[in-house]
Short mmCIF file of C-alpha atoms in Angstrom, two decimals:
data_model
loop_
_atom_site.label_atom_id
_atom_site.label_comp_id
_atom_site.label_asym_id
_atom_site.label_seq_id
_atom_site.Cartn_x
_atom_site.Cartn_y
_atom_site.Cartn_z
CA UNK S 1 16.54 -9.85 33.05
CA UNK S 2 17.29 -7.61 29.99
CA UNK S 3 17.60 -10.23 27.70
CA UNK S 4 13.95 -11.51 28.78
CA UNK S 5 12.63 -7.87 27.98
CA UNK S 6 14.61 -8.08 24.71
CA UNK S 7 12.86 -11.42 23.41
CA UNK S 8 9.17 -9.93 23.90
CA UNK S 9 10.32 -7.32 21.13
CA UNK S 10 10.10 -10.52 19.12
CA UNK S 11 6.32 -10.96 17.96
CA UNK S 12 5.97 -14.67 18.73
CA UNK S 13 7.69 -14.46 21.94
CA UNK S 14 5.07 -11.04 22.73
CA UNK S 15 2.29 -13.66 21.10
CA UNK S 16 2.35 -16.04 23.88
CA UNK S 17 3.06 -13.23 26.51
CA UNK S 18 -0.05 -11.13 25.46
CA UNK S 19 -2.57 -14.76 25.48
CA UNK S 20 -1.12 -14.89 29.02
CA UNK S 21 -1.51 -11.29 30.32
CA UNK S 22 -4.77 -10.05 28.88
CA UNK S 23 -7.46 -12.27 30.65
CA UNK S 24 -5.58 -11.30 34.11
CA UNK S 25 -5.38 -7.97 32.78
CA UNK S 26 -9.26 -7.30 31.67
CA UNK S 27 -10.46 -9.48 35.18
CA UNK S 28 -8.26 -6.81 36.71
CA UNK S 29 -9.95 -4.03 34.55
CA UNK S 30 -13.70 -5.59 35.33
CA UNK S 31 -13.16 -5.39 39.24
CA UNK S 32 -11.64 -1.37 38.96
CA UNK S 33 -14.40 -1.17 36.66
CA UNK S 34 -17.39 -2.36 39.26
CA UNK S 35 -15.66 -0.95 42.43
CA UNK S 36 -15.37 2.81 40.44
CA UNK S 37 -18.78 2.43 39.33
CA UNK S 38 -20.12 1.65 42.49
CA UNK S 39 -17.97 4.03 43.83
CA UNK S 40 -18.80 7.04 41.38
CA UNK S 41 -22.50 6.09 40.67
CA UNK S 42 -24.23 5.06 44.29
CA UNK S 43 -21.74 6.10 46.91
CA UNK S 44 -20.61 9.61 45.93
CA UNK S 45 -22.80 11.78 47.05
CA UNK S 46 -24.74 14.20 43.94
CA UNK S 47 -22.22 17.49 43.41
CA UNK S 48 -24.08 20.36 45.23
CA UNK S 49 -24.52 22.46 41.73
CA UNK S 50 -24.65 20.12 38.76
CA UNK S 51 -27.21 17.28 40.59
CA UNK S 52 -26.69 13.27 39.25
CA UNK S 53 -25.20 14.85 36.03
CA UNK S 54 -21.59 15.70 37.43
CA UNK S 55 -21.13 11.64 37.37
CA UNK S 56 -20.86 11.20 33.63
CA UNK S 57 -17.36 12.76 34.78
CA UNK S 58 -16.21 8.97 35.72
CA UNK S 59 -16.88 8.29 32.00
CA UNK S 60 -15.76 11.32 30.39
CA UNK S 61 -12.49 12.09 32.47
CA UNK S 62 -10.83 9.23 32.08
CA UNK S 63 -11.74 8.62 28.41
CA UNK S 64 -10.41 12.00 27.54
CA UNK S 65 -7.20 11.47 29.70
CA UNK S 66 -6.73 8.03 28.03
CA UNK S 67 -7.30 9.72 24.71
CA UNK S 68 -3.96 11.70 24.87
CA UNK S 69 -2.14 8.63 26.50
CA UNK S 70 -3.10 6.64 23.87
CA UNK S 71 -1.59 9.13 21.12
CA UNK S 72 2.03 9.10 23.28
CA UNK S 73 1.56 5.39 23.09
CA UNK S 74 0.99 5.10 19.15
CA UNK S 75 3.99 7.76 18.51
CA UNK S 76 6.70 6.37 20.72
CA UNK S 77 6.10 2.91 19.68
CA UNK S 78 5.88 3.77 15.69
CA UNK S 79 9.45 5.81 16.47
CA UNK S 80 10.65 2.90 18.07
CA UNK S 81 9.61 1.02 15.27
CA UNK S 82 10.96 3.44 12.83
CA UNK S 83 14.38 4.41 14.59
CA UNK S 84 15.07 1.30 16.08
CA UNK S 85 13.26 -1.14 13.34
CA UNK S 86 11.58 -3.37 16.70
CA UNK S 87 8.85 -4.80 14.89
CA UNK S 88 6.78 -4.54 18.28
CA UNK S 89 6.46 -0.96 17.61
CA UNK S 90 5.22 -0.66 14.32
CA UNK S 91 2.45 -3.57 15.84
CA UNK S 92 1.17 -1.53 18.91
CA UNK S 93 1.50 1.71 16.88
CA UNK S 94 -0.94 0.22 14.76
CA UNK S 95 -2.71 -1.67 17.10
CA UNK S 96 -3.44 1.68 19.92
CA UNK S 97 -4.63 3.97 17.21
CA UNK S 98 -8.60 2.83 16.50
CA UNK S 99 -8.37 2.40 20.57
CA UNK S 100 -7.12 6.14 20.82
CA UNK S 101 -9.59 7.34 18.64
CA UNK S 102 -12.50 5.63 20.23
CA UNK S 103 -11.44 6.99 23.67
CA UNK S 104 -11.37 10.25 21.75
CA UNK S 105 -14.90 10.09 20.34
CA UNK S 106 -16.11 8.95 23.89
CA UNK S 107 -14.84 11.47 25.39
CA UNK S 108 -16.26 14.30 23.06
CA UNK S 109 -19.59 11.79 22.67
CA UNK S 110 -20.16 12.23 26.97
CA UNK S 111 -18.69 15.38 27.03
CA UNK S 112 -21.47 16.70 24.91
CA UNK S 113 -24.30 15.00 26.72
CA UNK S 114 -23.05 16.78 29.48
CA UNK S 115 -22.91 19.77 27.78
CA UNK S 116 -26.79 19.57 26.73
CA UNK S 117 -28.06 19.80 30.11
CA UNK S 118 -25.39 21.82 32.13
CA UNK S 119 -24.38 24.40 29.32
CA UNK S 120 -27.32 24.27 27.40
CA UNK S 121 -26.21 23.26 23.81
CA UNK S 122 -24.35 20.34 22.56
CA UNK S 123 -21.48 21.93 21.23
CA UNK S 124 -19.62 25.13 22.31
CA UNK S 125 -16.70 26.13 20.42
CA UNK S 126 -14.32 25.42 23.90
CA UNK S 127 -10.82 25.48 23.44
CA UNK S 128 -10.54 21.72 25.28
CA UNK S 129 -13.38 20.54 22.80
CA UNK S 130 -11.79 21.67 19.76
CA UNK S 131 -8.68 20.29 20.73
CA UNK S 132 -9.99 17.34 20.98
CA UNK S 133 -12.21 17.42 17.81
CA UNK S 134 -8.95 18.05 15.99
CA UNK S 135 -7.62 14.88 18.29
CA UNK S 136 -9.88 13.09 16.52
CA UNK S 137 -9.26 13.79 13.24
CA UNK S 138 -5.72 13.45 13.76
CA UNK S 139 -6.04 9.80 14.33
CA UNK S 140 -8.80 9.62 11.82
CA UNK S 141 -5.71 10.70 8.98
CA UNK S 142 -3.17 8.52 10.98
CA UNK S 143 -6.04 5.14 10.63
CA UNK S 144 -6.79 6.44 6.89
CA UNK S 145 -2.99 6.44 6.01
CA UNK S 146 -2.41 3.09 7.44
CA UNK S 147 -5.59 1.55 5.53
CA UNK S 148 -4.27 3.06 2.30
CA UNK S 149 -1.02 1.52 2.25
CA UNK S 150 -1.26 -2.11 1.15
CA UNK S 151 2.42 -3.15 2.73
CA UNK S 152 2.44 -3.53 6.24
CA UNK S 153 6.06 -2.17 6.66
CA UNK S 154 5.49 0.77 4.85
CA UNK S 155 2.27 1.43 6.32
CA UNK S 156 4.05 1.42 10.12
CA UNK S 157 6.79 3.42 8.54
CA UNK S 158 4.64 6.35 7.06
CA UNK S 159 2.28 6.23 9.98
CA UNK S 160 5.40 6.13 12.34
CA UNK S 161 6.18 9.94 10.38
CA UNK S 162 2.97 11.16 10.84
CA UNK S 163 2.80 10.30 14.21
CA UNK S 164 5.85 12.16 15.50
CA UNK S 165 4.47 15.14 12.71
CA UNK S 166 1.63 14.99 14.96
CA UNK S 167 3.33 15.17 18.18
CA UNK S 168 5.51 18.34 17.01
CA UNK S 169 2.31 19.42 16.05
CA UNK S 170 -0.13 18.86 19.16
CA UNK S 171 1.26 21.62 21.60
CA UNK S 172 1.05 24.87 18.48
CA UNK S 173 -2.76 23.12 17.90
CA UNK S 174 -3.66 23.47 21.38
CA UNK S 175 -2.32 26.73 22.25
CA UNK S 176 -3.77 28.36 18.83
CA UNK S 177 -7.15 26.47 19.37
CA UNK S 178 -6.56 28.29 23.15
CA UNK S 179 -5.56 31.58 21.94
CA UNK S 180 -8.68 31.47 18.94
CA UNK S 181 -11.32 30.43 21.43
CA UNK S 182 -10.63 33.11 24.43
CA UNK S 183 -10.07 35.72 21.88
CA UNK S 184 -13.41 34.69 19.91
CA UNK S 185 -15.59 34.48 22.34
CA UNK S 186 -14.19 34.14 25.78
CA UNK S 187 -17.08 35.50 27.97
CA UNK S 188 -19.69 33.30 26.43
CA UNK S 189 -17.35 30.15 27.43
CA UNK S 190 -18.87 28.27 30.26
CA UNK S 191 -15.15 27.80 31.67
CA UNK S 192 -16.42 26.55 35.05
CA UNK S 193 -13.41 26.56 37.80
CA UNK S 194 -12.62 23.38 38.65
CA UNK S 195 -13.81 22.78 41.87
CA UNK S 196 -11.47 21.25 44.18
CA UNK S 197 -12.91 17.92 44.26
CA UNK S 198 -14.04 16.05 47.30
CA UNK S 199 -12.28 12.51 48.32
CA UNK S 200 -15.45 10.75 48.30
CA UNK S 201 -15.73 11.97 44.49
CA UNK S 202 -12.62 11.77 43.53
CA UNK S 203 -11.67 7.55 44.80
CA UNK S 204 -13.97 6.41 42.59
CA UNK S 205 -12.30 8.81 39.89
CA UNK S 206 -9.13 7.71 39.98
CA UNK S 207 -10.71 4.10 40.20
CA UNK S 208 -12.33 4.85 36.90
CA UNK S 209 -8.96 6.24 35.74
CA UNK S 210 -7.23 2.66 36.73
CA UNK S 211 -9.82 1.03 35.25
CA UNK S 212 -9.52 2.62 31.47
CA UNK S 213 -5.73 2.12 31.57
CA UNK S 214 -6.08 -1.68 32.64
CA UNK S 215 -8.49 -2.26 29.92
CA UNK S 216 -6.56 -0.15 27.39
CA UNK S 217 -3.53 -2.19 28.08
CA UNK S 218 -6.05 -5.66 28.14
CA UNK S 219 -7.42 -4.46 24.51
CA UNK S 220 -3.87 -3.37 23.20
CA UNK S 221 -2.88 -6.93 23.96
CA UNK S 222 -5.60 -8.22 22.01
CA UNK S 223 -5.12 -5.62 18.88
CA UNK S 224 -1.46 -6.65 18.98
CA UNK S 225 -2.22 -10.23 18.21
CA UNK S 226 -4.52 -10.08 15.98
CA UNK S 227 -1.94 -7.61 13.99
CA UNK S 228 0.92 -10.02 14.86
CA UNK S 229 -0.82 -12.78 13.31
CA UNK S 230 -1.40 -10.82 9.92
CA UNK S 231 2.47 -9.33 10.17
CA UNK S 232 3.75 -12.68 10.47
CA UNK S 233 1.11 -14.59 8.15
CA UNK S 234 3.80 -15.76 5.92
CA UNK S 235 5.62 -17.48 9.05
CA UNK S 236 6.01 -20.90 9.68
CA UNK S 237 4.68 -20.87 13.17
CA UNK S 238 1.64 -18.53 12.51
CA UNK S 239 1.16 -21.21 9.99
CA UNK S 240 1.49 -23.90 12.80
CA UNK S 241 -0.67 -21.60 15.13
CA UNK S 242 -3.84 -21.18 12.98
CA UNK S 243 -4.10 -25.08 12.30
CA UNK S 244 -4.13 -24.95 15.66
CA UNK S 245 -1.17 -27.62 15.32
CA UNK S 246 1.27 -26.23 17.81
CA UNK S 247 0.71 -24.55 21.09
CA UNK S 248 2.97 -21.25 21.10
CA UNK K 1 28.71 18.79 -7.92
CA UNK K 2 28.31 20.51 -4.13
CA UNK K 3 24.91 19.88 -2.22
CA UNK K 4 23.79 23.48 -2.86
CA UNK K 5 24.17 23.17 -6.52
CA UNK K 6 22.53 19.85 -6.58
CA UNK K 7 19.30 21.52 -4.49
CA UNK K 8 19.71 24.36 -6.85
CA UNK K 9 19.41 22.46 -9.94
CA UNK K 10 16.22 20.62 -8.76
CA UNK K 11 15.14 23.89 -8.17
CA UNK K 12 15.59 25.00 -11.20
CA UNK K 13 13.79 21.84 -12.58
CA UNK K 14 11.16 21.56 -11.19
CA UNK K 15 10.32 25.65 -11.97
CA UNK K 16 11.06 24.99 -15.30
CA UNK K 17 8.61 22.09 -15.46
CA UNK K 18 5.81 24.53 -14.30
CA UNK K 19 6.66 26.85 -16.91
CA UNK K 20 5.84 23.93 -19.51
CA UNK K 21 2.81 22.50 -18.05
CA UNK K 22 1.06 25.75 -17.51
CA UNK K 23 -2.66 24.43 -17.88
CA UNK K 24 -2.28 22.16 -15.54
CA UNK K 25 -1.08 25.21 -12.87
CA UNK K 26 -4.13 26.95 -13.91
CA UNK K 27 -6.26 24.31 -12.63
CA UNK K 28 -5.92 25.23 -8.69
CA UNK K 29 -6.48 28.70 -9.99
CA UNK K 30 -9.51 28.16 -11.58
CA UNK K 31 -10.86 26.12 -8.78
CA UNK K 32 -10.26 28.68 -6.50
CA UNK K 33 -11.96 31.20 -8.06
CA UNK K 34 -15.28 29.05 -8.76
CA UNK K 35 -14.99 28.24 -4.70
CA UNK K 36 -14.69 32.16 -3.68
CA UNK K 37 -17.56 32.73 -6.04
CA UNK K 38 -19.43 29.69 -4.51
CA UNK K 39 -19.64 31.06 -1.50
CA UNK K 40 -21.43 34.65 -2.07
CA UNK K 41 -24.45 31.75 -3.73
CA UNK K 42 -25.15 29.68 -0.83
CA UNK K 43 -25.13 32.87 1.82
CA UNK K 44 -27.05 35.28 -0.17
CA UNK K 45 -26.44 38.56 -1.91
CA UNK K 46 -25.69 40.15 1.46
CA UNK K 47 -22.88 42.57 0.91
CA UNK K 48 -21.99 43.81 4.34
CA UNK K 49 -22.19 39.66 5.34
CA UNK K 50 -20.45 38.90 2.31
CA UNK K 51 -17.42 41.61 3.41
CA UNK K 52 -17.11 40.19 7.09
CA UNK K 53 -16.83 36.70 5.30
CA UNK K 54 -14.64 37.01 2.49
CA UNK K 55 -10.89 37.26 4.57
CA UNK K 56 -12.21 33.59 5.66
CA UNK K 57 -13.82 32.32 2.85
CA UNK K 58 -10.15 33.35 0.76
CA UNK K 59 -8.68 31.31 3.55
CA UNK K 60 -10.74 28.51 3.16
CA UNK K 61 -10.16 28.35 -0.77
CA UNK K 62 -6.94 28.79 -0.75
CA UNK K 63 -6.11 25.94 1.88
CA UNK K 64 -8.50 23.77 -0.53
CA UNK K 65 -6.88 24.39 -3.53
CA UNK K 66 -3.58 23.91 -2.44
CA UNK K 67 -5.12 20.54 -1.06
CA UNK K 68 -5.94 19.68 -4.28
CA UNK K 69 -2.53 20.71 -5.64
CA UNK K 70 -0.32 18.10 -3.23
CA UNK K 71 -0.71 14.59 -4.99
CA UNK K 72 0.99 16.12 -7.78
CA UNK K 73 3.91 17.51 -5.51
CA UNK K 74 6.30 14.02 -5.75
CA UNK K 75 3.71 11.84 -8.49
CA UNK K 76 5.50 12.89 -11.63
CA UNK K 77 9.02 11.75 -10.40
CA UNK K 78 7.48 9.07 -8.29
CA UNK K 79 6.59 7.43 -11.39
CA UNK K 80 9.54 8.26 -13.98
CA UNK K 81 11.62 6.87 -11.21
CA UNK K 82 13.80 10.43 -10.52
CA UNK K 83 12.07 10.30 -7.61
CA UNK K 84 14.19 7.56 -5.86
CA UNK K 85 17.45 9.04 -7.68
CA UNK K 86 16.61 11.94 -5.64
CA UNK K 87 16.45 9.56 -2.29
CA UNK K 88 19.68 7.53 -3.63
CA UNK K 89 21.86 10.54 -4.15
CA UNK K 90 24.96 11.52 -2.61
CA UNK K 91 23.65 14.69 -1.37
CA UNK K 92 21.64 15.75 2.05
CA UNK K 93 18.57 14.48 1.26
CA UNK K 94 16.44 17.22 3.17
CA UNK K 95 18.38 20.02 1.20
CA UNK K 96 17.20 18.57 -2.22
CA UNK K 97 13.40 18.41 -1.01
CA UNK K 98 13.52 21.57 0.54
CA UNK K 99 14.51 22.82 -3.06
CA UNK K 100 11.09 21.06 -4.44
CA UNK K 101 9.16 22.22 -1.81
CA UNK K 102 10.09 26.01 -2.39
CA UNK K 103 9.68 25.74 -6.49
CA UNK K 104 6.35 24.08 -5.08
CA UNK K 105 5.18 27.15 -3.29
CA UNK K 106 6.38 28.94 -6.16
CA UNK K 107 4.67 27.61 -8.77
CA UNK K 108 1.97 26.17 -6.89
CA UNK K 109 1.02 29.10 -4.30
CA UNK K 110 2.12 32.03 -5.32
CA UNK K 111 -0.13 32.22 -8.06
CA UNK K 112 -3.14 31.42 -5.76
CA UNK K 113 -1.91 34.33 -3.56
CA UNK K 114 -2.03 36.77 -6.72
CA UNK K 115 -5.69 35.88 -7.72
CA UNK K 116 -6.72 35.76 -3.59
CA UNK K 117 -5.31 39.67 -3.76
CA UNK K 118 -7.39 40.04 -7.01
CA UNK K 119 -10.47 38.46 -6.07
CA UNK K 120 -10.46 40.22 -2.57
CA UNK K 121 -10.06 43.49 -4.47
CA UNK K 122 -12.87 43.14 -6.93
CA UNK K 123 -15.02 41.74 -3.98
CA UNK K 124 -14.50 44.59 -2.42
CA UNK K 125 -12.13 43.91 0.93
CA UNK K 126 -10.86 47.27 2.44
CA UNK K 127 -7.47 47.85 2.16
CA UNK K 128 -6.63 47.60 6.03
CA UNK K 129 -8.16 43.43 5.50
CA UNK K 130 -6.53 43.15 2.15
CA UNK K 131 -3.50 43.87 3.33
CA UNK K 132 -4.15 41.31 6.33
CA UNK K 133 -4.92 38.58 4.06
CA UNK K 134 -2.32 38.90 1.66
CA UNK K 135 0.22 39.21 4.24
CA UNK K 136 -1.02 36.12 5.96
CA UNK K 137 -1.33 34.17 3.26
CA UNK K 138 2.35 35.04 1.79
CA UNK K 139 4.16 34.21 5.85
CA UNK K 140 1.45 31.28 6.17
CA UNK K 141 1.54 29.21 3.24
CA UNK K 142 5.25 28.09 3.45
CA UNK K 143 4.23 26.21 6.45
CA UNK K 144 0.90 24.99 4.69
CA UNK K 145 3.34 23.84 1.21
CA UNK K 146 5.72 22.35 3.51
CA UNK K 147 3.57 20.56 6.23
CA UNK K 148 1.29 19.45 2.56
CA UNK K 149 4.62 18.18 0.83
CA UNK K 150 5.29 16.37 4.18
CA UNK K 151 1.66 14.50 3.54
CA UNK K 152 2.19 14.08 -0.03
CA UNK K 153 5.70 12.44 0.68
CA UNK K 154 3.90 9.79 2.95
CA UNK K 155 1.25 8.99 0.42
CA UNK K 156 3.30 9.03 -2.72
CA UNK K 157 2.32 6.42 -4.76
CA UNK K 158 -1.07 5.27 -2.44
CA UNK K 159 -4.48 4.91 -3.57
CA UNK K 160 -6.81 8.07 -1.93
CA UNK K 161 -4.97 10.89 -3.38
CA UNK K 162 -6.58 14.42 -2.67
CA UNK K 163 -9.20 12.74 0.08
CA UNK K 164 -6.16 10.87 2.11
CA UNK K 165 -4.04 14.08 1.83
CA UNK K 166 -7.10 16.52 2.90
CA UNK K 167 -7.82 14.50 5.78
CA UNK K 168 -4.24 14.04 6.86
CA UNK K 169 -3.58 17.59 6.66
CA UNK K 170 -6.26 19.69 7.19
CA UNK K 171 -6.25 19.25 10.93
CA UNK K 172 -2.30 20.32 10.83
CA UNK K 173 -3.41 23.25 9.41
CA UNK K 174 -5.58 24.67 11.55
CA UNK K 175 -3.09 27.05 13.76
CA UNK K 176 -2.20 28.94 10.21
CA UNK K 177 -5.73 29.18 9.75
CA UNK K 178 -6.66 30.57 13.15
CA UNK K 179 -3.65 33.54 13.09
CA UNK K 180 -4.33 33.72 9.29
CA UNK K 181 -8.07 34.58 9.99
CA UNK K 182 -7.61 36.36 13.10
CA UNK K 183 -5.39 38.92 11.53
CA UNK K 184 -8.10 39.68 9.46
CA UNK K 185 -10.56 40.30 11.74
CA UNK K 186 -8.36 42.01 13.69
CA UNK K 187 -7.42 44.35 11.04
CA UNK K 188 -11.29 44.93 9.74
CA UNK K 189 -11.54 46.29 13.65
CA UNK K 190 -8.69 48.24 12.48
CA UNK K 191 -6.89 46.91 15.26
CA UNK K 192 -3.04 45.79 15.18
CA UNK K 193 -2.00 42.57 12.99
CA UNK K 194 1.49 42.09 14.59
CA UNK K 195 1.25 39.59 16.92
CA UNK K 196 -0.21 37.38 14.39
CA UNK K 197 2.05 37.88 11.57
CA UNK K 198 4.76 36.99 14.14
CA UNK K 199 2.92 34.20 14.89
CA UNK K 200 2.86 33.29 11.24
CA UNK K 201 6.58 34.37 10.23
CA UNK K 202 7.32 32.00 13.72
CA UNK K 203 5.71 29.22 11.93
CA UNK K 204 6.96 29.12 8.94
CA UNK K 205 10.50 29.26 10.22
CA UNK K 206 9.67 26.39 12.16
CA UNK K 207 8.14 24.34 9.10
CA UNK K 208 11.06 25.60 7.06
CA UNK K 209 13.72 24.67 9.75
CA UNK K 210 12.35 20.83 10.57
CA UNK K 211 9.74 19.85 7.71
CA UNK K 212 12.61 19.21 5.12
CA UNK K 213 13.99 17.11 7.46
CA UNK K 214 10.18 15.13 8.03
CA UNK K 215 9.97 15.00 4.65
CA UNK K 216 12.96 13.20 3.78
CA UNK K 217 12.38 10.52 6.58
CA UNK K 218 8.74 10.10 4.74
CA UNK K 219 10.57 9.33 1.20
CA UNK K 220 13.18 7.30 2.71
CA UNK K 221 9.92 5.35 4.43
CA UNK K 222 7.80 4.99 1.71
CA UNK K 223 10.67 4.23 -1.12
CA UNK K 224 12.86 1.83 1.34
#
């Protein structure tokens, strides 16, 4: 059973698994997506303070959730790449860090369209939003570093470096960002309590939740092989594969 | 030759190349000043403003300039070659770039620090903030040289330069930036500083403790 988990660390063995999983995996992903939706947007009843708005939460909270999976993701798989030299890693390292950026940016994009009509503004300087803002720009340098280095090796290498630099990093960020925003300006902070959340709310939440990750997982497949094929361009059988000659 | 000496004698190098390239250590300098004296232009002759600004906008320059300064940290021996003698030696690897980081600050920083302490004087800072910023800057920019030689190690020899290193490590610098500034406020209130500078001196042990050792993974990475 190992040694079956061992060959998928070889990229055209993980090429043919990944054209097998990801349709299952993003029909999967479609019906979470259409029962949580249903679930979040007609049957939940509206949230007895914030009206309709409260449901951009089945949006929002998962994104931003995914947002810090998908950074765990990118760094153990570039150190796996980088202590262990599995090629696989330095692939989905590359591949889960535009996805981890775009569940970033929808999370602080929804976030702040809730913001206009519940707090008022677009933009308050939270400590959760800035630590996401600098979320964001932490994948932005990780994506810029990659781009910049022509060598795919050294690119997964580097990347792999900043990655972990980022991980060390990530827990003195938040708790300065925390420790900055309550002492700047913590009355003025909409910090609303989190209201214990009713079940009829919170299903279609953690349906939503489900959901994201499926996909994620579906569109990490998809990344992967489209990196794969450019890792391995110079490969006989990604020769093979884009004549469409042999069936891998 | 034993590791120490080896680290010392890069050391020792690498000051002695800033001694003989002078202008080009003036550079960061003279950027920094034309920043700090941006500044006061675009918000307006506003001298009580201007005072409640300046600890930040010394900050700000300061973490821009030594931006600026971090392509040059490993670009010199990248290119002569040194750079992967360094990497190929016998001795501990993180030892010998902790030795360039530290004749980095020194030659690179420390001068910033002594025109931040001059331009916040002539600006007009009161001593309580002066001594706030000066303070913060000395315990905070180890970790901002280190953490920066870190970045400059993973981009050596890569296209982007100062824009690829600025946006790499300007959000890794934002925790010395928030005790740095905050220490500055706090002593304008004439309130106490401690915390912060503990904060600070925290930090840069930590950057001192486990960059050299980032920073020699990042050579290895990029020279492999």
């Amino acid at each position: 059973m190992f040694e079956r988990f061992h060959q998928y660390a070889a990229p055209l063995h993980f090429h043919r698994l990944s054209r097998k999983l990801s349709p299952w995996l993003f029909g999967l992903s479609a019906v979470l997506f259409v029962a949580g939706l249903v679930g979040g947007l007609v049957l939940a009843p509206a949230d007895y303070q914030q009206g309709e708005s409260f449901r951009i939460i089945y949006v929002h909270v998962p994104s931003a959730w995914l947002s810090m999976f998908c950074y765990m993701v990118m760094a153990s798989a570039g150190a796996a790449g980088l202590i262990w030299k599995v090629k696989m890693g330095d692939i989905m390292a590359r591949a889960s860090a535009p996805l981890g950026a775009s569940f970033t940016f929808l999370a602080l994009a929804t976030g702040s369209l809730w913001g206009k009509p519940m707090w008022g503004t677009w933009w308050v300087w939270d400590a959760r939003l800035t630590s996401e803002l600098i979320l964001l720009f932490l994948y932005l340098g990780y994506i810029a570093l990659q781009s910049a280095i022509e060598d795919r090796r050294a690119a997964a290498r580097a990347g792999a470096v900043l990655a972990i630099v980022g991980v060390v990093n990530i827990p003195i960020i938040h708790y300065s960002v925390e420790w900055w925003s309550t002492l700047h300006q913590g009355a003025t902070v909409t910090k609303f309590d989190k209201p214990s959340i009713d079940v009829s709310m919170l299903i279609p939440l953690l349906l939503m939740a489900l959901a994201f990750q499926v996909f994620f997982f579906a569109a990490l497949l998809v990344r992967a092989r489209c990196e794969i094929l450019e890792f391995e361009q110079h490969t006989a059988w990604v020769r093979d594969y884009l004549r469409g000659g042999r069936k891998v | 030759m034993s590791a120490l000496a080896a680290a010392a004698s890069v050391l020792h190098r690498d000051l002695r190349r800033g001694r003989r390239r002078l202008g080009d250590l003036a550079q960061p300098l003279v950027f920094f000043t034309v920043v700090v004296f941006v500044f006061p232009i675009a918000i307006g002759p506003n001298a009580e403003v201007l005072r409640s600004l300046l600890p930040a906008i010394l900050w700000v320059s300061a973490l821009l300039a030594l931006v600026l300064t971090l392509p040059e940290v490993f670009a010199a021996d990248y290119a002569d070659g040194s750079l992967e003698l360094l990497v190929l030696s016998p001795h501990p690897l993180p030892l010998l770039v902790l030795a360039k980081a530290i004749a980095q600050w020194t030659t690179g920083v420390l001068p910033l620090i002594a025109m931040s302490a001059l331009l916040g004087g002539v600006l007009g800072l009161d001593f309580n903030t002066w001594v706030a910023v000066e303070l913060g800057l000395l315990l905070g920019t180890p970790v901002l040289c280190l953490v920066g030689c870190l970045a400059s190690a993973l981009a050596v020899g890569v296209r982007g330069g100062p824009l690829l290193l600025a946006l790499i490590t300007l959000p890794l610098y934002i925790p010395v930036l928030i005790f740095g500034t905050s220490a500055a406020r706090n002593a304008s209130l004439a309130l106490p500083v401690d915390a912060e500078m503990l904060f600070l001196a925290g930090l840069s042990v930590l950057a001192l403790t486990l960059t050299p050792f980032g920073i020699a993974a990042a050579l290895r990475a990029r020279l492999a």
